[in-house]
Amino acid sequence: MGKLDDCWEDICYQWDQWKYCLACAGILGGVALFAVLIAAYSFIRHIKVTVDDASLTRFELSTSPTTALAYNLSLTLTIRNPNWAMSLKNTKPLVASYKFDDQQFDRVQLSDKGAKHPAGKTRVYHLAVGSNGSYVSLGNSGEVEFRKDNATGTFEVELAVAGEVRYTARYTKCKIEASCPLKLQLAPPGTAAVVFQKVKCKLADPDKNC
């Protein structure tokens, strides 16, 4: 029995040593997991908004009996959530407004209140708006700007994205405001396609805790 007892003592001794190793490994693993969670949920990476493509096939101004724009405009808008752990949830609808000379002439809803944008994902929106005569309050300066752009065939249009979201595991509501300045070459149907240069939209400064 002497050899068996010696063997058993060796096993018990080794197990005592392994217990300490396993305990240390567990503590280190817990610390590492805590650090990962802190990194994942304490620091917000703001969304990335771009206009990847756009086409303007009609843009006409009439001033009688009221100031109105007739237009056909299509574009591809992408919104990326770069956070690898935090998703976004709309606390207000996400909308995109079209403006000329800082005056809105059209508006579309991208997603409703309560819609979610998963972590690390990119949403792509293919938008097309048009009107045969949409009222717009341009004023004299706006009409002057239209005539100037019309002479060159290139119109400066702004796409403004606005909304409000809450990030996973955070209570604060964060506004989304992005401005996308577009220079659109008029290309009526039947004419050669115009190459569009991708536009990176500018985000407004975030609020505190956002």
PDB file of C-alpha atoms in Angstrom:
ATOM      1  CA  MET A   1       0.000   0.000   0.000  1.00  0.00           C
ATOM      2  CA  GLY A   2       3.016   2.306   0.468  1.00  0.00           C
ATOM      3  CA  LYS A   3       3.344   3.114  -3.236  1.00  0.00           C
ATOM      4  CA  LEU A   4      -0.405   3.727  -3.564  1.00  0.00           C
ATOM      5  CA  ASP A   5      -0.345   6.132  -0.610  1.00  0.00           C
ATOM      6  CA  ASP A   6       2.606   7.992  -2.089  1.00  0.00           C
ATOM      7  CA  CYS A   7       0.806   8.302  -5.408  1.00  0.00           C
ATOM      8  CA  TRP A   8      -2.343   9.608  -3.752  1.00  0.00           C
ATOM      9  CA  GLU A   9      -0.341  12.189  -1.791  1.00  0.00           C
ATOM     10  CA  ASP A  10       1.282  13.388  -5.024  1.00  0.00           C
ATOM     11  CA  ILE A  11      -2.140  13.804  -6.676  1.00  0.00           C
ATOM     12  CA  CYS A  12      -3.511  15.738  -3.697  1.00  0.00           C
ATOM     13  CA  TYR A  13      -0.413  17.970  -3.663  1.00  0.00           C
ATOM     14  CA  GLN A  14      -0.747  18.712  -7.369  1.00  0.00           C
ATOM     15  CA  TRP A  15      -4.450  19.462  -6.980  1.00  0.00           C
ATOM     16  CA  ASP A  16      -3.706  21.944  -4.184  1.00  0.00           C
ATOM     17  CA  GLN A  17      -1.305  23.710  -6.536  1.00  0.00           C
ATOM     18  CA  TRP A  18      -3.819  23.691  -9.393  1.00  0.00           C
ATOM     19  CA  LYS A  19      -6.522  25.186  -7.172  1.00  0.00           C
ATOM     20  CA  TYR A  20      -4.441  28.302  -6.706  1.00  0.00           C
ATOM     21  CA  CYS A  21      -3.707  28.478 -10.420  1.00  0.00           C
ATOM     22  CA  LEU A  22      -7.373  28.099 -11.307  1.00  0.00           C
ATOM     23  CA  ALA A  23      -8.353  30.737  -8.741  1.00  0.00           C
ATOM     24  CA  CYS A  24      -5.813  33.177 -10.193  1.00  0.00           C
ATOM     25  CA  ALA A  25      -6.992  32.424 -13.720  1.00  0.00           C
ATOM     26  CA  GLY A  26     -10.585  33.051 -12.663  1.00  0.00           C
ATOM     27  CA  ILE A  27      -9.707  36.401 -11.086  1.00  0.00           C
ATOM     28  CA  LEU A  28      -7.727  37.493 -14.134  1.00  0.00           C
ATOM     29  CA  GLY A  29     -10.559  36.396 -16.415  1.00  0.00           C
ATOM     30  CA  GLY A  30     -13.060  38.374 -14.343  1.00  0.00           C
ATOM     31  CA  VAL A  31     -10.880  41.482 -14.471  1.00  0.00           C
ATOM     32  CA  ALA A  32     -10.445  41.119 -18.232  1.00  0.00           C
ATOM     33  CA  LEU A  33     -14.195  40.673 -18.737  1.00  0.00           C
ATOM     34  CA  PHE A  34     -14.903  43.741 -16.616  1.00  0.00           C
ATOM     35  CA  ALA A  35     -12.417  45.775 -18.657  1.00  0.00           C
ATOM     36  CA  VAL A  36     -14.041  44.613 -21.898  1.00  0.00           C
ATOM     37  CA  LEU A  37     -17.503  45.581 -20.646  1.00  0.00           C
ATOM     38  CA  ILE A  38     -16.231  49.001 -19.561  1.00  0.00           C
ATOM     39  CA  ALA A  39     -14.694  49.558 -22.989  1.00  0.00           C
ATOM     40  CA  ALA A  40     -17.830  48.320 -24.747  1.00  0.00           C
ATOM     41  CA  TYR A  41     -20.438  50.357 -22.881  1.00  0.00           C
ATOM     42  CA  SER A  42     -18.667  53.383 -21.427  1.00  0.00           C
ATOM     43  CA  PHE A  43     -17.376  54.996 -24.609  1.00  0.00           C
ATOM     44  CA  ILE A  44     -19.701  55.906 -27.469  1.00  0.00           C
ATOM     45  CA  ARG A  45     -18.492  55.888 -31.051  1.00  0.00           C
ATOM     46  CA  HIS A  46     -20.753  58.157 -33.064  1.00  0.00           C
ATOM     47  CA  ILE A  47     -22.560  57.046 -36.190  1.00  0.00           C
ATOM     48  CA  LYS A  48     -21.076  57.535 -39.637  1.00  0.00           C
ATOM     49  CA  VAL A  49     -23.380  59.090 -42.257  1.00  0.00           C
ATOM     50  CA  THR A  50     -22.558  59.258 -45.957  1.00  0.00           C
ATOM     51  CA  VAL A  51     -24.297  59.868 -49.265  1.00  0.00           C
ATOM     52  CA  ASP A  52     -22.831  57.274 -51.602  1.00  0.00           C
ATOM     53  CA  ASP A  53     -24.709  58.180 -54.763  1.00  0.00           C
ATOM     54  CA  ALA A  54     -27.124  60.860 -55.970  1.00  0.00           C
ATOM     55  CA  SER A  55     -28.885  61.844 -59.173  1.00  0.00           C
ATOM     56  CA  LEU A  56     -30.816  65.006 -60.070  1.00  0.00           C
ATOM     57  CA  THR A  57     -32.877  64.770 -63.247  1.00  0.00           C
ATOM     58  CA  ARG A  58     -35.157  67.768 -62.745  1.00  0.00           C
ATOM     59  CA  PHE A  59     -34.892  71.011 -60.779  1.00  0.00           C
ATOM     60  CA  GLU A  60     -37.119  73.874 -61.894  1.00  0.00           C
ATOM     61  CA  LEU A  61     -38.387  76.984 -60.118  1.00  0.00           C
ATOM     62  CA  SER A  62     -41.689  78.738 -60.717  1.00  0.00           C
ATOM     63  CA  THR A  63     -42.670  81.992 -59.007  1.00  0.00           C
ATOM     64  CA  SER A  64     -46.298  82.335 -60.041  1.00  0.00           C
ATOM     65  CA  PRO A  65     -48.746  82.141 -58.383  1.00  0.00           C
ATOM     66  CA  THR A  66     -46.406  81.025 -55.551  1.00  0.00           C
ATOM     67  CA  THR A  67     -42.768  80.027 -55.307  1.00  0.00           C
ATOM     68  CA  ALA A  68     -42.495  76.311 -56.026  1.00  0.00           C
ATOM     69  CA  LEU A  69     -39.912  73.750 -57.023  1.00  0.00           C
ATOM     70  CA  ALA A  70     -40.416  70.908 -59.486  1.00  0.00           C
ATOM     71  CA  TYR A  71     -37.805  68.205 -58.998  1.00  0.00           C
ATOM     72  CA  ASN A  72     -36.779  64.573 -59.285  1.00  0.00           C
ATOM     73  CA  LEU A  73     -33.952  63.540 -56.971  1.00  0.00           C
ATOM     74  CA  SER A  74     -32.698  60.112 -55.946  1.00  0.00           C
ATOM     75  CA  LEU A  75     -29.845  59.179 -53.645  1.00  0.00           C
ATOM     76  CA  THR A  76     -28.315  56.408 -51.560  1.00  0.00           C
ATOM     77  CA  LEU A  77     -27.802  57.232 -47.891  1.00  0.00           C
ATOM     78  CA  THR A  78     -25.814  54.988 -45.542  1.00  0.00           C
ATOM     79  CA  ILE A  79     -25.718  55.142 -41.748  1.00  0.00           C
ATOM     80  CA  ARG A  80     -23.205  52.984 -39.895  1.00  0.00           C
ATOM     81  CA  ASN A  81     -23.138  52.152 -36.193  1.00  0.00           C
ATOM     82  CA  PRO A  82     -19.410  51.637 -35.462  1.00  0.00           C
ATOM     83  CA  ASN A  83     -19.951  50.440 -31.884  1.00  0.00           C
ATOM     84  CA  TRP A  84     -19.154  46.732 -31.607  1.00  0.00           C
ATOM     85  CA  ALA A  85     -21.354  46.119 -28.558  1.00  0.00           C
ATOM     86  CA  MET A  86     -23.945  48.908 -28.324  1.00  0.00           C
ATOM     87  CA  SER A  87     -27.002  49.028 -30.567  1.00  0.00           C
ATOM     88  CA  LEU A  88     -29.101  52.155 -31.083  1.00  0.00           C
ATOM     89  CA  LYS A  89     -32.835  52.497 -30.508  1.00  0.00           C
ATOM     90  CA  ASN A  90     -34.803  55.423 -31.908  1.00  0.00           C
ATOM     91  CA  THR A  91     -36.557  57.492 -29.242  1.00  0.00           C
ATOM     92  CA  LYS A  92     -37.876  59.718 -32.033  1.00  0.00           C
ATOM     93  CA  PRO A  93     -38.401  58.972 -35.738  1.00  0.00           C
ATOM     94  CA  LEU A  94     -35.293  59.340 -37.905  1.00  0.00           C
ATOM     95  CA  VAL A  95     -35.984  61.749 -40.785  1.00  0.00           C
ATOM     96  CA  ALA A  96     -34.152  63.196 -43.764  1.00  0.00           C
ATOM     97  CA  SER A  97     -34.952  66.699 -45.037  1.00  0.00           C
ATOM     98  CA  TYR A  98     -34.038  68.172 -48.417  1.00  0.00           C
ATOM     99  CA  LYS A  99     -33.100  71.855 -48.450  1.00  0.00           C
ATOM    100  CA  PHE A 100     -32.186  74.474 -51.006  1.00  0.00           C
ATOM    101  CA  ASP A 101     -30.741  77.769 -49.777  1.00  0.00           C
ATOM    102  CA  ASP A 102     -31.482  76.514 -46.234  1.00  0.00           C
ATOM    103  CA  GLN A 103     -35.213  76.148 -47.024  1.00  0.00           C
ATOM    104  CA  GLN A 104     -36.832  72.715 -46.791  1.00  0.00           C
ATOM    105  CA  PHE A 105     -38.629  71.496 -49.892  1.00  0.00           C
ATOM    106  CA  ASP A 106     -39.140  67.807 -49.054  1.00  0.00           C
ATOM    107  CA  ARG A 107     -38.889  65.391 -46.130  1.00  0.00           C
ATOM    108  CA  VAL A 108     -38.921  61.605 -45.720  1.00  0.00           C
ATOM    109  CA  GLN A 109     -38.959  59.319 -42.683  1.00  0.00           C
ATOM    110  CA  LEU A 110     -36.100  56.839 -42.629  1.00  0.00           C
ATOM    111  CA  SER A 111     -37.176  54.783 -39.609  1.00  0.00           C
ATOM    112  CA  ASP A 112     -39.874  54.963 -36.954  1.00  0.00           C
ATOM    113  CA  LYS A 113     -39.670  55.516 -33.217  1.00  0.00           C
ATOM    114  CA  GLY A 114     -38.570  52.287 -31.537  1.00  0.00           C
ATOM    115  CA  ALA A 115     -36.589  51.034 -34.542  1.00  0.00           C
ATOM    116  CA  LYS A 116     -33.209  49.494 -33.691  1.00  0.00           C
ATOM    117  CA  HIS A 117     -29.833  49.754 -35.401  1.00  0.00           C
ATOM    118  CA  PRO A 118     -27.663  46.762 -34.351  1.00  0.00           C
ATOM    119  CA  ALA A 119     -24.052  47.132 -33.262  1.00  0.00           C
ATOM    120  CA  GLY A 120     -21.524  47.155 -36.103  1.00  0.00           C
ATOM    121  CA  LYS A 121     -24.198  47.248 -38.809  1.00  0.00           C
ATOM    122  CA  THR A 122     -24.762  49.618 -41.729  1.00  0.00           C
ATOM    123  CA  ARG A 123     -28.217  50.683 -42.851  1.00  0.00           C
ATOM    124  CA  VAL A 124     -28.629  51.603 -46.526  1.00  0.00           C
ATOM    125  CA  TYR A 125     -31.524  53.821 -47.629  1.00  0.00           C
ATOM    126  CA  HIS A 126     -32.412  54.255 -51.287  1.00  0.00           C
ATOM    127  CA  LEU A 127     -34.423  57.470 -51.427  1.00  0.00           C
ATOM    128  CA  ALA A 128     -36.314  59.025 -54.307  1.00  0.00           C
ATOM    129  CA  VAL A 129     -38.359  62.216 -54.082  1.00  0.00           C
ATOM    130  CA  GLY A 130     -40.162  64.214 -56.733  1.00  0.00           C
ATOM    131  CA  SER A 131     -42.791  66.870 -57.266  1.00  0.00           C
ATOM    132  CA  ASN A 132     -44.330  68.831 -60.088  1.00  0.00           C
ATOM    133  CA  GLY A 133     -44.542  71.907 -57.889  1.00  0.00           C
ATOM    134  CA  SER A 134     -43.761  71.821 -54.181  1.00  0.00           C
ATOM    135  CA  TYR A 135     -44.113  75.115 -52.312  1.00  0.00           C
ATOM    136  CA  VAL A 136     -40.861  76.465 -50.920  1.00  0.00           C
ATOM    137  CA  SER A 137     -40.223  79.750 -49.115  1.00  0.00           C
ATOM    138  CA  LEU A 138     -37.077  80.868 -50.904  1.00  0.00           C
ATOM    139  CA  GLY A 139     -37.424  84.634 -50.878  1.00  0.00           C
ATOM    140  CA  ASN A 140     -35.421  86.957 -53.110  1.00  0.00           C
ATOM    141  CA  SER A 141     -32.032  85.611 -52.017  1.00  0.00           C
ATOM    142  CA  GLY A 142     -33.129  82.042 -52.690  1.00  0.00           C
ATOM    143  CA  GLU A 143     -34.354  82.932 -56.156  1.00  0.00           C
ATOM    144  CA  VAL A 144     -31.035  84.644 -56.887  1.00  0.00           C
ATOM    145  CA  GLU A 145     -29.192  81.519 -55.705  1.00  0.00           C
ATOM    146  CA  PHE A 146     -31.368  79.329 -57.923  1.00  0.00           C
ATOM    147  CA  ARG A 147     -30.675  81.445 -61.012  1.00  0.00           C
ATOM    148  CA  LYS A 148     -26.937  81.319 -60.289  1.00  0.00           C
ATOM    149  CA  ASP A 149     -26.941  77.531 -59.939  1.00  0.00           C
ATOM    150  CA  ASN A 150     -29.242  77.129 -62.914  1.00  0.00           C
ATOM    151  CA  ALA A 151     -26.753  78.991 -65.101  1.00  0.00           C
ATOM    152  CA  THR A 152     -24.087  76.392 -64.338  1.00  0.00           C
ATOM    153  CA  GLY A 153     -26.385  73.366 -64.160  1.00  0.00           C
ATOM    154  CA  THR A 154     -24.992  72.419 -60.746  1.00  0.00           C
ATOM    155  CA  PHE A 155     -27.263  72.852 -57.735  1.00  0.00           C
ATOM    156  CA  GLU A 156     -26.199  72.974 -54.111  1.00  0.00           C
ATOM    157  CA  VAL A 157     -28.714  70.922 -52.117  1.00  0.00           C
ATOM    158  CA  GLU A 158     -28.446  69.908 -48.491  1.00  0.00           C
ATOM    159  CA  LEU A 159     -29.653  66.629 -47.039  1.00  0.00           C
ATOM    160  CA  ALA A 160     -30.203  66.984 -43.284  1.00  0.00           C
ATOM    161  CA  VAL A 161     -30.631  63.860 -41.139  1.00  0.00           C
ATOM    162  CA  ALA A 162     -32.222  64.307 -37.705  1.00  0.00           C
ATOM    163  CA  GLY A 163     -33.396  62.034 -34.919  1.00  0.00           C
ATOM    164  CA  GLU A 164     -32.841  60.915 -31.353  1.00  0.00           C
ATOM    165  CA  VAL A 165     -31.505  57.594 -30.080  1.00  0.00           C
ATOM    166  CA  ARG A 166     -30.612  55.728 -26.904  1.00  0.00           C
ATOM    167  CA  TYR A 167     -27.608  53.412 -26.774  1.00  0.00           C
ATOM    168  CA  THR A 168     -27.702  49.967 -25.150  1.00  0.00           C
ATOM    169  CA  ALA A 169     -27.190  50.069 -21.356  1.00  0.00           C
ATOM    170  CA  ARG A 170     -27.355  53.877 -21.294  1.00  0.00           C
ATOM    171  CA  TYR A 171     -30.182  56.093 -20.053  1.00  0.00           C
ATOM    172  CA  THR A 172     -29.235  59.320 -21.848  1.00  0.00           C
ATOM    173  CA  LYS A 173     -31.066  60.179 -25.064  1.00  0.00           C
ATOM    174  CA  CYS A 174     -28.728  61.436 -27.766  1.00  0.00           C
ATOM    175  CA  LYS A 175     -29.725  63.636 -30.682  1.00  0.00           C
ATOM    176  CA  ILE A 176     -28.636  62.866 -34.214  1.00  0.00           C
ATOM    177  CA  GLU A 177     -28.034  65.820 -36.507  1.00  0.00           C
ATOM    178  CA  ALA A 178     -26.066  65.366 -39.708  1.00  0.00           C
ATOM    179  CA  SER A 179     -25.627  67.755 -42.607  1.00  0.00           C
ATOM    180  CA  CYS A 180     -24.780  66.450 -46.069  1.00  0.00           C
ATOM    181  CA  PRO A 181     -23.914  69.226 -48.573  1.00  0.00           C
ATOM    182  CA  LEU A 182     -24.511  67.947 -52.101  1.00  0.00           C
ATOM    183  CA  LYS A 183     -23.402  69.468 -55.385  1.00  0.00           C
ATOM    184  CA  LEU A 184     -25.708  67.917 -57.951  1.00  0.00           C
ATOM    185  CA  GLN A 185     -25.185  68.224 -61.671  1.00  0.00           C
ATOM    186  CA  LEU A 186     -28.535  68.343 -63.462  1.00  0.00           C
ATOM    187  CA  ALA A 187     -28.838  65.357 -65.787  1.00  0.00           C
ATOM    188  CA  PRO A 188     -32.249  65.219 -67.504  1.00  0.00           C
ATOM    189  CA  PRO A 189     -33.478  61.842 -68.783  1.00  0.00           C
ATOM    190  CA  GLY A 190     -31.695  60.832 -71.969  1.00  0.00           C
ATOM    191  CA  THR A 191     -28.461  62.622 -71.128  1.00  0.00           C
ATOM    192  CA  ALA A 192     -25.170  61.036 -70.058  1.00  0.00           C
ATOM    193  CA  ALA A 193     -24.959  59.863 -66.445  1.00  0.00           C
ATOM    194  CA  VAL A 194     -23.061  62.153 -64.081  1.00  0.00           C
ATOM    195  CA  VAL A 195     -20.397  60.709 -61.786  1.00  0.00           C
ATOM    196  CA  PHE A 196     -21.160  61.503 -58.157  1.00  0.00           C
ATOM    197  CA  GLN A 197     -18.444  61.869 -55.571  1.00  0.00           C
ATOM    198  CA  LYS A 198     -19.271  60.246 -52.235  1.00  0.00           C
ATOM    199  CA  VAL A 199     -20.073  62.788 -49.507  1.00  0.00           C
ATOM    200  CA  LYS A 200     -19.205  62.343 -45.838  1.00  0.00           C
ATOM    201  CA  CYS A 201     -21.838  64.090 -43.748  1.00  0.00           C
ATOM    202  CA  LYS A 202     -20.909  66.349 -40.851  1.00  0.00           C
ATOM    203  CA  LEU A 203     -22.350  65.533 -37.422  1.00  0.00           C
ATOM    204  CA  ALA A 204     -23.379  68.239 -34.972  1.00  0.00           C
ATOM    205  CA  ASP A 205     -21.442  68.368 -31.704  1.00  0.00           C
ATOM    206  CA  PRO A 206     -22.850  65.759 -29.298  1.00  0.00           C
ATOM    207  CA  ASP A 207     -24.594  66.641 -26.057  1.00  0.00           C
ATOM    208  CA  LYS A 208     -23.063  65.818 -22.673  1.00  0.00           C
ATOM    209  CA  ASN A 209     -22.843  62.052 -21.994  1.00  0.00           C
ATOM    210  CA  CYS A 210     -23.361  61.361 -25.694  1.00  0.00           C
TER     211      CYS A 210
END
